Amino acid sequence: MYYDVNCKPPGYDIQNSLYEALGNVSSSGVTYHYEAFMYGRKNPEEKEAKYQMMESHCHSFDEVVKCVYDYPESFRIPEDCLEEYSKQELRCLKKMQSYLKAIGLKDEKESPEIAALNEKWKEIDDKKRKSLKDRFFILSYQNKWEKLREKEKLERYNNEKALLYSSYYPLYTEKNEVAEAYLSGKKDYILSRKYSFDKKTEVGRRYMVVNPDNEYCGTLEVISEEFLPFKDLKAEMVDYKLAGYKTFLDYKEHLYRDYQKDGKLFQEEFTEDSLLIYLKVKVLERF
C-alpha cells in the first residue's frame, strides 16, 4: 500500500498481489511469451482484426495457465522463448494442455451472438444522429454483453468429461512403447504388489494413460482381478521384453528387488510367497 500523488484525486493504492507489489517497488518482474489462435492484428498494417496465430505474453505463471485454459487447442511456446520457462513449468503446462484436449475443450472464440451484439453497437455508434431506441440500446449494451458472456462461460465450464475423468487414476508409463502397447491392446494387464491395506477390488477402476512426455493419451478399465504369489508369476503372463529385459528371469529379479524396497516404506516384508495383483484391462478411449 502506498500513497499515489499521481492519482486523481491523490490517494492510497492497495496492491493485493505480493508479486505485483514487490515488482512495482523493485522495478522487476518476469515475462512469459506464447502463441495462440486469437482475434487481433499482428501489425498496424493489417486493415482488419481476424482470428490468427498471434504472439502475446504474460507476467505471471498464473496468467499463462489461464491462457492454456483459454486456448488449449492452439497454445504453444515459440522455440526461442522456451528459456523463459523452467523445466517444471513446461512439464506442468504440457500435462494441463493434454488434459484439456482430452476433455474436448476448444479454443475460446467470440460467439455469433456476441459478434452480432457488437456489430449492432458499432452500427449505432457510427450514426451521426441516434434515435431514442438507439440510445436505449447503447445504455443496455453492457448489461446484455455481460449476461451473454456469463452464460457462455458457464456452458464452457460445465464439461461432462471433466466430471467423468475426475474419478480416473493416472497410469504413468516410462516409455512411449508401453503407452502405445496399452492403447493398442497389446499390453492388457497391470501388475503390482498387494499390500495388507489393499482392501477394495479394482474391478471397474478406470485409468488415464500418461506417456513419458507427460501427456494424457487414452483411458483403460479394469475388467478382472487376480491375486497370485510372486513365485507363481509366469513368463507368458507378462511382456518382459517390452519392459526392457532380455529374459524373464532378469525381469523377475528386478521386480523382486523393487517390491522389497517399496515394502520397507510400508513396513511390509516381501518374499516369494507375497501376493501380486494381476489386473486385466480393456481400452476405452484413445486421445
PDB file of C-alpha atoms in Angstrom:
ATOM      1  CA  MET A   1       0.000   0.000   0.000  1.00  0.00           C
ATOM      2  CA  TYR A   2       1.373   3.393  -0.921  1.00  0.00           C
ATOM      3  CA  TYR A   3       0.190   6.967  -1.384  1.00  0.00           C
ATOM      4  CA  ASP A   4      -0.007   7.821  -5.087  1.00  0.00           C
ATOM      5  CA  VAL A   5       0.219  11.554  -5.770  1.00  0.00           C
ATOM      6  CA  ASN A   6      -0.490  10.951  -9.482  1.00  0.00           C
ATOM      7  CA  CYS A   7      -3.997   9.651  -8.840  1.00  0.00           C
ATOM      8  CA  LYS A   8      -6.923  11.990  -9.390  1.00  0.00           C
ATOM      9  CA  PRO A   9      -7.692  12.681  -6.627  1.00  0.00           C
ATOM     10  CA  PRO A  10      -4.436  11.595  -4.903  1.00  0.00           C
ATOM     11  CA  GLY A  11      -4.885   8.641  -2.566  1.00  0.00           C
ATOM     12  CA  TYR A  12      -3.687   5.263  -1.348  1.00  0.00           C
ATOM     13  CA  ASP A  13      -3.130   2.464  -3.859  1.00  0.00           C
ATOM     14  CA  ILE A  14      -3.567  -1.069  -2.499  1.00  0.00           C
ATOM     15  CA  GLN A  15      -1.945  -3.957  -4.369  1.00  0.00           C
ATOM     16  CA  ASN A  16      -3.324  -7.346  -3.275  1.00  0.00           C
ATOM     17  CA  SER A  17      -0.666  -9.374  -5.102  1.00  0.00           C
ATOM     18  CA  LEU A  18       2.665  -9.548  -3.276  1.00  0.00           C
ATOM     19  CA  TYR A  19       4.348 -10.362  -6.593  1.00  0.00           C
ATOM     20  CA  GLU A  20       2.902  -7.216  -8.195  1.00  0.00           C
ATOM     21  CA  ALA A  21       3.651  -5.089  -5.130  1.00  0.00           C
ATOM     22  CA  LEU A  22       7.308  -6.102  -4.881  1.00  0.00           C
ATOM     23  CA  GLY A  23       7.623  -5.918  -8.644  1.00  0.00           C
ATOM     24  CA  ASN A  24       6.418  -2.317  -8.581  1.00  0.00           C
ATOM     25  CA  VAL A  25       8.735  -1.128  -5.823  1.00  0.00           C
ATOM     26  CA  SER A  26      11.776  -3.046  -7.103  1.00  0.00           C
ATOM     27  CA  SER A  27      11.120  -2.408 -10.828  1.00  0.00           C
ATOM     28  CA  SER A  28      11.365  -6.128 -11.585  1.00  0.00           C
ATOM     29  CA  GLY A  29       9.223  -8.909 -12.978  1.00  0.00           C
ATOM     30  CA  VAL A  30       9.047 -11.838 -15.386  1.00  0.00           C
ATOM     31  CA  THR A  31       7.748 -12.279 -18.926  1.00  0.00           C
ATOM     32  CA  TYR A  32       6.336 -15.446 -20.491  1.00  0.00           C
ATOM     33  CA  HIS A  33       5.807 -15.356 -24.273  1.00  0.00           C
ATOM     34  CA  TYR A  34       3.394 -17.701 -26.022  1.00  0.00           C
ATOM     35  CA  GLU A  35       1.396 -18.072 -29.242  1.00  0.00           C
ATOM     36  CA  ALA A  36      -2.269 -18.931 -29.744  1.00  0.00           C
ATOM     37  CA  PHE A  37      -5.073 -18.652 -32.279  1.00  0.00           C
ATOM     38  CA  MET A  38      -6.509 -15.317 -31.173  1.00  0.00           C
ATOM     39  CA  TYR A  39      -8.522 -12.414 -32.545  1.00  0.00           C
ATOM     40  CA  GLY A  40      -6.499  -9.345 -33.405  1.00  0.00           C
ATOM     41  CA  ARG A  41      -3.949  -7.707 -35.674  1.00  0.00           C
ATOM     42  CA  LYS A  42      -0.374  -8.933 -35.957  1.00  0.00           C
ATOM     43  CA  ASN A  43       0.762  -5.474 -37.012  1.00  0.00           C
ATOM     44  CA  PRO A  44      -0.737  -1.985 -37.603  1.00  0.00           C
ATOM     45  CA  GLU A  45      -0.691  -2.514 -41.388  1.00  0.00           C
ATOM     46  CA  GLU A  46      -3.440  -5.142 -41.220  1.00  0.00           C
ATOM     47  CA  LYS A  47      -6.734  -3.483 -42.183  1.00  0.00           C
ATOM     48  CA  GLU A  48      -8.992  -5.698 -40.080  1.00  0.00           C
ATOM     49  CA  ALA A  49      -8.599  -7.813 -36.989  1.00  0.00           C
ATOM     50  CA  LYS A  50      -9.164 -11.545 -37.517  1.00  0.00           C
ATOM     51  CA  TYR A  51      -8.576 -14.933 -35.871  1.00  0.00           C
ATOM     52  CA  GLN A  52      -4.982 -15.979 -36.493  1.00  0.00           C
ATOM     53  CA  MET A  53      -1.895 -17.320 -34.725  1.00  0.00           C
ATOM     54  CA  MET A  54      -0.524 -14.403 -32.757  1.00  0.00           C
ATOM     55  CA  GLU A  55       2.222 -13.940 -30.199  1.00  0.00           C
ATOM     56  CA  SER A  56       1.464 -12.443 -26.804  1.00  0.00           C
ATOM     57  CA  HIS A  57       2.904 -12.554 -23.303  1.00  0.00           C
ATOM     58  CA  CYS A  58       2.066 -12.762 -19.591  1.00  0.00           C
ATOM     59  CA  HIS A  59       3.781 -11.524 -16.452  1.00  0.00           C
ATOM     60  CA  SER A  60       2.935 -14.373 -14.086  1.00  0.00           C
ATOM     61  CA  PHE A  61       2.649 -18.144 -14.334  1.00  0.00           C
ATOM     62  CA  ASP A  62      -0.996 -17.999 -13.229  1.00  0.00           C
ATOM     63  CA  GLU A  63      -1.719 -15.890 -16.307  1.00  0.00           C
ATOM     64  CA  VAL A  64      -0.013 -18.463 -18.528  1.00  0.00           C
ATOM     65  CA  VAL A  65      -2.181 -21.236 -17.063  1.00  0.00           C
ATOM     66  CA  LYS A  66      -5.255 -19.116 -17.832  1.00  0.00           C
ATOM     67  CA  CYS A  67      -4.070 -18.760 -21.445  1.00  0.00           C
ATOM     68  CA  VAL A  68      -3.663 -22.533 -21.746  1.00  0.00           C
ATOM     69  CA  TYR A  69      -7.231 -22.886 -20.488  1.00  0.00           C
ATOM     70  CA  ASP A  70      -8.492 -20.273 -22.955  1.00  0.00           C
ATOM     71  CA  TYR A  71      -6.597 -21.723 -25.955  1.00  0.00           C
ATOM     72  CA  PRO A  72      -5.975 -25.449 -25.268  1.00  0.00           C
ATOM     73  CA  GLU A  73      -6.028 -26.382 -28.963  1.00  0.00           C
ATOM     74  CA  SER A  74      -3.543 -23.834 -30.286  1.00  0.00           C
ATOM     75  CA  PHE A  75      -1.429 -22.697 -27.302  1.00  0.00           C
ATOM     76  CA  ARG A  76       2.268 -23.118 -27.935  1.00  0.00           C
ATOM     77  CA  ILE A  77       5.547 -21.617 -26.773  1.00  0.00           C
ATOM     78  CA  PRO A  78       7.926 -20.435 -29.530  1.00  0.00           C
ATOM     79  CA  GLU A  79      11.253 -22.269 -29.564  1.00  0.00           C
ATOM     80  CA  ASP A  80      13.220 -19.089 -28.934  1.00  0.00           C
ATOM     81  CA  CYS A  81      11.111 -18.334 -25.822  1.00  0.00           C
ATOM     82  CA  LEU A  82      11.429 -21.709 -24.076  1.00  0.00           C
ATOM     83  CA  GLU A  83      14.233 -20.396 -21.860  1.00  0.00           C
ATOM     84  CA  GLU A  84      11.709 -18.058 -20.199  1.00  0.00           C
ATOM     85  CA  TYR A  85      10.114 -21.148 -18.611  1.00  0.00           C
ATOM     86  CA  SER A  86      11.580 -23.658 -16.173  1.00  0.00           C
ATOM     87  CA  LYS A  87      11.536 -27.390 -16.966  1.00  0.00           C
ATOM     88  CA  GLN A  88       8.995 -27.834 -14.195  1.00  0.00           C
ATOM     89  CA  GLU A  89       6.695 -25.171 -15.660  1.00  0.00           C
ATOM     90  CA  LEU A  90       6.940 -26.637 -19.167  1.00  0.00           C
ATOM     91  CA  ARG A  91       6.108 -30.100 -17.870  1.00  0.00           C
ATOM     92  CA  CYS A  92       3.156 -28.756 -15.889  1.00  0.00           C
ATOM     93  CA  LEU A  93       1.742 -26.786 -18.842  1.00  0.00           C
ATOM     94  CA  LYS A  94       2.103 -29.732 -21.204  1.00  0.00           C
ATOM     95  CA  LYS A  95       0.136 -32.026 -18.925  1.00  0.00           C
ATOM     96  CA  MET A  96      -2.559 -29.402 -18.306  1.00  0.00           C
ATOM     97  CA  GLN A  97      -2.943 -28.790 -22.027  1.00  0.00           C
ATOM     98  CA  SER A  98      -3.162 -32.506 -22.825  1.00  0.00           C
ATOM     99  CA  TYR A  99      -5.871 -32.904 -20.154  1.00  0.00           C
ATOM    100  CA  LEU A 100      -7.913 -30.007 -21.579  1.00  0.00           C
ATOM    101  CA  LYS A 101      -7.645 -31.573 -25.039  1.00  0.00           C
ATOM    102  CA  ALA A 102      -8.711 -34.936 -23.595  1.00  0.00           C
ATOM    103  CA  ILE A 103     -11.944 -33.446 -22.197  1.00  0.00           C
ATOM    104  CA  GLY A 104     -12.605 -31.834 -25.583  1.00  0.00           C
ATOM    105  CA  LEU A 105     -12.244 -28.192 -24.546  1.00  0.00           C
ATOM    106  CA  LYS A 106     -11.986 -25.897 -27.583  1.00  0.00           C
ATOM    107  CA  ASP A 107     -10.190 -22.586 -28.047  1.00  0.00           C
ATOM    108  CA  GLU A 108     -12.251 -19.697 -26.770  1.00  0.00           C
ATOM    109  CA  LYS A 109     -13.764 -17.655 -29.607  1.00  0.00           C
ATOM    110  CA  GLU A 110     -16.326 -14.911 -29.874  1.00  0.00           C
ATOM    111  CA  SER A 111     -19.790 -16.434 -30.231  1.00  0.00           C
ATOM    112  CA  PRO A 112     -22.145 -15.467 -33.097  1.00  0.00           C
ATOM    113  CA  GLU A 113     -24.492 -13.896 -30.518  1.00  0.00           C
ATOM    114  CA  ILE A 114     -21.812 -11.609 -29.066  1.00  0.00           C
ATOM    115  CA  ALA A 115     -20.473 -10.852 -32.548  1.00  0.00           C
ATOM    116  CA  ALA A 116     -23.963  -9.758 -33.636  1.00  0.00           C
ATOM    117  CA  LEU A 117     -24.376  -7.642 -30.489  1.00  0.00           C
ATOM    118  CA  ASN A 118     -21.016  -5.951 -31.061  1.00  0.00           C
ATOM    119  CA  GLU A 119     -21.798  -5.352 -34.723  1.00  0.00           C
ATOM    120  CA  LYS A 120     -25.083  -3.675 -33.827  1.00  0.00           C
ATOM    121  CA  TRP A 121     -23.321  -1.479 -31.256  1.00  0.00           C
ATOM    122  CA  LYS A 122     -20.758  -0.393 -33.883  1.00  0.00           C
ATOM    123  CA  GLU A 123     -23.512   0.327 -36.400  1.00  0.00           C
ATOM    124  CA  ILE A 124     -25.366   2.542 -33.906  1.00  0.00           C
ATOM    125  CA  ASP A 125     -22.199   4.175 -32.588  1.00  0.00           C
ATOM    126  CA  ASP A 126     -21.277   5.221 -36.155  1.00  0.00           C
ATOM    127  CA  LYS A 127     -24.588   7.035 -36.640  1.00  0.00           C
ATOM    128  CA  LYS A 128     -24.378  10.809 -36.514  1.00  0.00           C
ATOM    129  CA  ARG A 129     -27.953  11.011 -35.285  1.00  0.00           C
ATOM    130  CA  LYS A 130     -29.210   8.416 -32.850  1.00  0.00           C
ATOM    131  CA  SER A 131     -32.864   7.673 -32.203  1.00  0.00           C
ATOM    132  CA  LEU A 132     -34.307   7.158 -28.742  1.00  0.00           C
ATOM    133  CA  LYS A 133     -34.300   3.398 -29.444  1.00  0.00           C
ATOM    134  CA  ASP A 134     -30.604   3.597 -30.353  1.00  0.00           C
ATOM    135  CA  ARG A 135     -29.821   5.375 -27.110  1.00  0.00           C
ATOM    136  CA  PHE A 136     -31.676   2.738 -25.086  1.00  0.00           C
ATOM    137  CA  PHE A 137     -29.659   0.036 -26.865  1.00  0.00           C
ATOM    138  CA  ILE A 138     -26.356   1.757 -26.027  1.00  0.00           C
ATOM    139  CA  LEU A 139     -27.403   2.071 -22.381  1.00  0.00           C
ATOM    140  CA  SER A 140     -28.373  -1.629 -22.189  1.00  0.00           C
ATOM    141  CA  TYR A 141     -25.466  -2.935 -24.322  1.00  0.00           C
ATOM    142  CA  GLN A 142     -23.015  -3.555 -21.460  1.00  0.00           C
ATOM    143  CA  ASN A 143     -25.572  -5.459 -19.408  1.00  0.00           C
ATOM    144  CA  LYS A 144     -26.602  -7.628 -22.391  1.00  0.00           C
ATOM    145  CA  TRP A 145     -22.946  -8.336 -23.255  1.00  0.00           C
ATOM    146  CA  GLU A 146     -22.112  -9.384 -19.691  1.00  0.00           C
ATOM    147  CA  LYS A 147     -25.142 -11.702 -19.473  1.00  0.00           C
ATOM    148  CA  LEU A 148     -24.256 -13.396 -22.746  1.00  0.00           C
ATOM    149  CA  ARG A 149     -20.628 -13.744 -21.696  1.00  0.00           C
ATOM    150  CA  GLU A 150     -21.577 -15.220 -18.328  1.00  0.00           C
ATOM    151  CA  LYS A 151     -23.897 -17.740 -19.997  1.00  0.00           C
ATOM    152  CA  GLU A 152     -21.178 -18.835 -22.430  1.00  0.00           C
ATOM    153  CA  LYS A 153     -18.601 -19.165 -19.641  1.00  0.00           C
ATOM    154  CA  LEU A 154     -20.935 -21.377 -17.616  1.00  0.00           C
ATOM    155  CA  GLU A 155     -21.532 -23.581 -20.668  1.00  0.00           C
ATOM    156  CA  ARG A 156     -17.764 -23.882 -21.171  1.00  0.00           C
ATOM    157  CA  TYR A 157     -17.141 -24.710 -17.504  1.00  0.00           C
ATOM    158  CA  ASN A 158     -19.877 -27.358 -17.465  1.00  0.00           C
ATOM    159  CA  ASN A 159     -17.779 -30.095 -19.094  1.00  0.00           C
ATOM    160  CA  GLU A 160     -19.177 -33.614 -18.695  1.00  0.00           C
ATOM    161  CA  LYS A 161     -15.860 -35.306 -19.462  1.00  0.00           C
ATOM    162  CA  ALA A 162     -14.097 -33.316 -16.746  1.00  0.00           C
ATOM    163  CA  LEU A 163     -16.612 -34.744 -14.269  1.00  0.00           C
ATOM    164  CA  LEU A 164     -16.178 -38.236 -15.706  1.00  0.00           C
ATOM    165  CA  TYR A 165     -12.365 -38.207 -15.603  1.00  0.00           C
ATOM    166  CA  SER A 166     -12.241 -36.809 -12.071  1.00  0.00           C
ATOM    167  CA  SER A 167     -12.621 -40.382 -10.762  1.00  0.00           C
ATOM    168  CA  TYR A 168      -9.935 -41.864 -13.070  1.00  0.00           C
ATOM    169  CA  TYR A 169      -6.451 -42.708 -11.824  1.00  0.00           C
ATOM    170  CA  PRO A 170      -3.335 -41.632 -13.750  1.00  0.00           C
ATOM    171  CA  LEU A 171      -1.266 -44.539 -15.128  1.00  0.00           C
ATOM    172  CA  TYR A 172       2.267 -43.285 -15.783  1.00  0.00           C
ATOM    173  CA  THR A 173       4.405 -45.045 -18.370  1.00  0.00           C
ATOM    174  CA  GLU A 174       8.179 -44.791 -18.675  1.00  0.00           C
ATOM    175  CA  LYS A 175       8.357 -45.473 -22.416  1.00  0.00           C
ATOM    176  CA  ASN A 176       6.216 -44.423 -25.379  1.00  0.00           C
ATOM    177  CA  GLU A 177       6.214 -48.061 -26.481  1.00  0.00           C
ATOM    178  CA  VAL A 178       4.485 -49.053 -23.244  1.00  0.00           C
ATOM    179  CA  ALA A 179       1.822 -46.327 -23.591  1.00  0.00           C
ATOM    180  CA  GLU A 180       1.230 -47.421 -27.188  1.00  0.00           C
ATOM    181  CA  ALA A 181       1.028 -51.079 -26.135  1.00  0.00           C
ATOM    182  CA  TYR A 182      -1.689 -50.266 -23.598  1.00  0.00           C
ATOM    183  CA  LEU A 183      -3.761 -48.301 -26.106  1.00  0.00           C
ATOM    184  CA  SER A 184      -3.366 -50.850 -28.902  1.00  0.00           C
ATOM    185  CA  GLY A 185      -4.409 -53.676 -26.578  1.00  0.00           C
ATOM    186  CA  LYS A 186      -1.043 -55.429 -26.873  1.00  0.00           C
ATOM    187  CA  LYS A 187      -0.380 -54.876 -23.145  1.00  0.00           C
ATOM    188  CA  ASP A 188      -3.662 -55.775 -21.481  1.00  0.00           C
ATOM    189  CA  TYR A 189      -2.571 -56.073 -17.866  1.00  0.00           C
ATOM    190  CA  ILE A 190      -1.329 -54.049 -14.895  1.00  0.00           C
ATOM    191  CA  LEU A 191       0.908 -55.768 -12.369  1.00  0.00           C
ATOM    192  CA  SER A 192       1.530 -54.518  -8.826  1.00  0.00           C
ATOM    193  CA  ARG A 193       2.256 -55.743  -5.324  1.00  0.00           C
ATOM    194  CA  LYS A 194      -0.605 -56.386  -2.900  1.00  0.00           C
ATOM    195  CA  TYR A 195      -0.338 -54.726   0.495  1.00  0.00           C
ATOM    196  CA  SER A 196      -2.320 -55.562   3.616  1.00  0.00           C
ATOM    197  CA  PHE A 197      -4.157 -52.236   3.329  1.00  0.00           C
ATOM    198  CA  ASP A 198      -5.397 -53.086  -0.193  1.00  0.00           C
ATOM    199  CA  LYS A 199      -8.965 -53.992   0.730  1.00  0.00           C
ATOM    200  CA  LYS A 200     -11.103 -52.819  -2.184  1.00  0.00           C
ATOM    201  CA  THR A 201     -11.408 -54.576  -5.504  1.00  0.00           C
ATOM    202  CA  GLU A 202     -10.006 -52.760  -8.527  1.00  0.00           C
ATOM    203  CA  VAL A 203     -12.502 -54.286 -10.959  1.00  0.00           C
ATOM    204  CA  GLY A 204     -14.244 -51.378 -12.665  1.00  0.00           C
ATOM    205  CA  ARG A 205     -11.487 -48.912 -11.798  1.00  0.00           C
ATOM    206  CA  ARG A 206     -10.525 -46.662 -14.693  1.00  0.00           C
ATOM    207  CA  TYR A 207      -7.163 -45.184 -15.623  1.00  0.00           C
ATOM    208  CA  MET A 208      -5.914 -42.339 -17.800  1.00  0.00           C
ATOM    209  CA  VAL A 209      -2.687 -43.378 -19.529  1.00  0.00           C
ATOM    210  CA  VAL A 210       0.109 -40.791 -19.292  1.00  0.00           C
ATOM    211  CA  ASN A 211       3.026 -41.111 -21.715  1.00  0.00           C
ATOM    212  CA  PRO A 212       6.659 -40.146 -20.923  1.00  0.00           C
ATOM    213  CA  ASP A 213       6.056 -36.708 -22.480  1.00  0.00           C
ATOM    214  CA  ASN A 214       3.566 -36.075 -19.658  1.00  0.00           C
ATOM    215  CA  GLU A 215       0.553 -36.189 -21.968  1.00  0.00           C
ATOM    216  CA  TYR A 216      -2.756 -37.975 -21.392  1.00  0.00           C
ATOM    217  CA  CYS A 217      -3.221 -40.318 -24.325  1.00  0.00           C
ATOM    218  CA  GLY A 218      -6.128 -42.634 -23.524  1.00  0.00           C
ATOM    219  CA  THR A 219      -8.225 -44.482 -20.930  1.00  0.00           C
ATOM    220  CA  LEU A 220      -8.427 -48.059 -19.639  1.00  0.00           C
ATOM    221  CA  GLU A 221     -10.844 -50.025 -17.467  1.00  0.00           C
ATOM    222  CA  VAL A 222     -10.030 -52.968 -15.180  1.00  0.00           C
ATOM    223  CA  ILE A 223     -12.167 -55.949 -16.192  1.00  0.00           C
ATOM    224  CA  SER A 224     -10.739 -58.677 -13.937  1.00  0.00           C
ATOM    225  CA  GLU A 225      -8.515 -59.093 -10.890  1.00  0.00           C
ATOM    226  CA  GLU A 226      -6.339 -61.996  -9.791  1.00  0.00           C
ATOM    227  CA  PHE A 227      -4.102 -62.468  -6.740  1.00  0.00           C
ATOM    228  CA  LEU A 228      -1.129 -64.763  -7.067  1.00  0.00           C
ATOM    229  CA  PRO A 229       2.059 -65.452  -5.101  1.00  0.00           C
ATOM    230  CA  PHE A 230       5.167 -63.892  -6.608  1.00  0.00           C
ATOM    231  CA  LYS A 231       6.677 -67.359  -7.120  1.00  0.00           C
ATOM    232  CA  ASP A 232       3.748 -68.287  -9.406  1.00  0.00           C
ATOM    233  CA  LEU A 233       4.267 -65.409 -11.849  1.00  0.00           C
ATOM    234  CA  LYS A 234       4.884 -66.968 -15.305  1.00  0.00           C
ATOM    235  CA  ALA A 235       6.665 -65.620 -18.393  1.00  0.00           C
ATOM    236  CA  GLU A 236       3.531 -65.935 -20.535  1.00  0.00           C
ATOM    237  CA  MET A 237       1.681 -63.565 -18.189  1.00  0.00           C
ATOM    238  CA  VAL A 238       3.931 -60.547 -18.824  1.00  0.00           C
ATOM    239  CA  ASP A 239       5.747 -58.808 -21.683  1.00  0.00           C
ATOM    240  CA  TYR A 240       9.201 -58.620 -20.112  1.00  0.00           C
ATOM    241  CA  LYS A 241      10.846 -57.586 -23.400  1.00  0.00           C
ATOM    242  CA  LEU A 242       8.568 -54.544 -23.615  1.00  0.00           C
ATOM    243  CA  ALA A 243       9.744 -53.677 -20.106  1.00  0.00           C
ATOM    244  CA  GLY A 244      13.320 -53.698 -21.411  1.00  0.00           C
ATOM    245  CA  TYR A 245      14.608 -57.097 -20.223  1.00  0.00           C
ATOM    246  CA  LYS A 246      16.189 -59.856 -22.292  1.00  0.00           C
ATOM    247  CA  THR A 247      14.952 -62.712 -20.119  1.00  0.00           C
ATOM    248  CA  PHE A 248      12.006 -63.344 -17.837  1.00  0.00           C
ATOM    249  CA  LEU A 249      14.435 -64.196 -15.027  1.00  0.00           C
ATOM    250  CA  ASP A 250      16.084 -60.734 -15.273  1.00  0.00           C
ATOM    251  CA  TYR A 251      12.658 -59.114 -15.199  1.00  0.00           C
ATOM    252  CA  LYS A 252      11.501 -61.138 -12.212  1.00  0.00           C
ATOM    253  CA  GLU A 253      14.688 -60.364 -10.246  1.00  0.00           C
ATOM    254  CA  HIS A 254      14.170 -56.669 -10.962  1.00  0.00           C
ATOM    255  CA  LEU A 255      10.570 -56.856  -9.694  1.00  0.00           C
ATOM    256  CA  TYR A 256      11.644 -58.691  -6.563  1.00  0.00           C
ATOM    257  CA  ARG A 257      14.219 -56.029  -5.652  1.00  0.00           C
ATOM    258  CA  ASP A 258      11.748 -53.224  -6.345  1.00  0.00           C
ATOM    259  CA  TYR A 259       8.980 -54.822  -4.266  1.00  0.00           C
ATOM    260  CA  GLN A 260      11.379 -55.445  -1.390  1.00  0.00           C
ATOM    261  CA  LYS A 261      12.479 -51.799  -1.488  1.00  0.00           C
ATOM    262  CA  ASP A 262       8.901 -50.493  -1.666  1.00  0.00           C
ATOM    263  CA  GLY A 263       7.841 -52.831   1.136  1.00  0.00           C
ATOM    264  CA  LYS A 264      10.232 -51.143   3.554  1.00  0.00           C
ATOM    265  CA  LEU A 265       8.332 -47.863   3.090  1.00  0.00           C
ATOM    266  CA  PHE A 266       5.160 -49.521   4.406  1.00  0.00           C
ATOM    267  CA  GLN A 267       6.944 -51.859   6.825  1.00  0.00           C
ATOM    268  CA  GLU A 268       5.748 -54.947   4.961  1.00  0.00           C
ATOM    269  CA  GLU A 269       8.247 -57.645   4.095  1.00  0.00           C
ATOM    270  CA  PHE A 270       8.256 -59.044   0.576  1.00  0.00           C
ATOM    271  CA  THR A 271       9.011 -62.719  -0.079  1.00  0.00           C
ATOM    272  CA  GLU A 272       8.437 -65.313  -2.789  1.00  0.00           C
ATOM    273  CA  ASP A 273       5.073 -66.045  -1.156  1.00  0.00           C
ATOM    274  CA  SER A 274       3.931 -62.406  -1.130  1.00  0.00           C
ATOM    275  CA  LEU A 275       0.877 -61.702  -3.273  1.00  0.00           C
ATOM    276  CA  LEU A 276       0.781 -59.759  -6.527  1.00  0.00           C
ATOM    277  CA  ILE A 277      -2.271 -58.075  -8.043  1.00  0.00           C
ATOM    278  CA  TYR A 278      -2.706 -59.026 -11.693  1.00  0.00           C
ATOM    279  CA  LEU A 279      -5.293 -56.827 -13.412  1.00  0.00           C
ATOM    280  CA  LYS A 280      -6.688 -57.367 -16.884  1.00  0.00           C
ATOM    281  CA  VAL A 281      -7.642 -54.127 -18.644  1.00  0.00           C
ATOM    282  CA  LYS A 282      -9.513 -53.065 -21.778  1.00  0.00           C
ATOM    283  CA  VAL A 283      -9.127 -49.877 -23.829  1.00  0.00           C
ATOM    284  CA  LEU A 284     -11.959 -47.359 -23.501  1.00  0.00           C
ATOM    285  CA  GLU A 285     -10.661 -44.353 -25.456  1.00  0.00           C
ATOM    286  CA  ARG A 286      -7.615 -43.187 -27.315  1.00  0.00           C
ATOM    287  CA  PHE A 287      -6.939 -39.447 -27.471  1.00  0.00           C
TER     288      PHE A 287
END
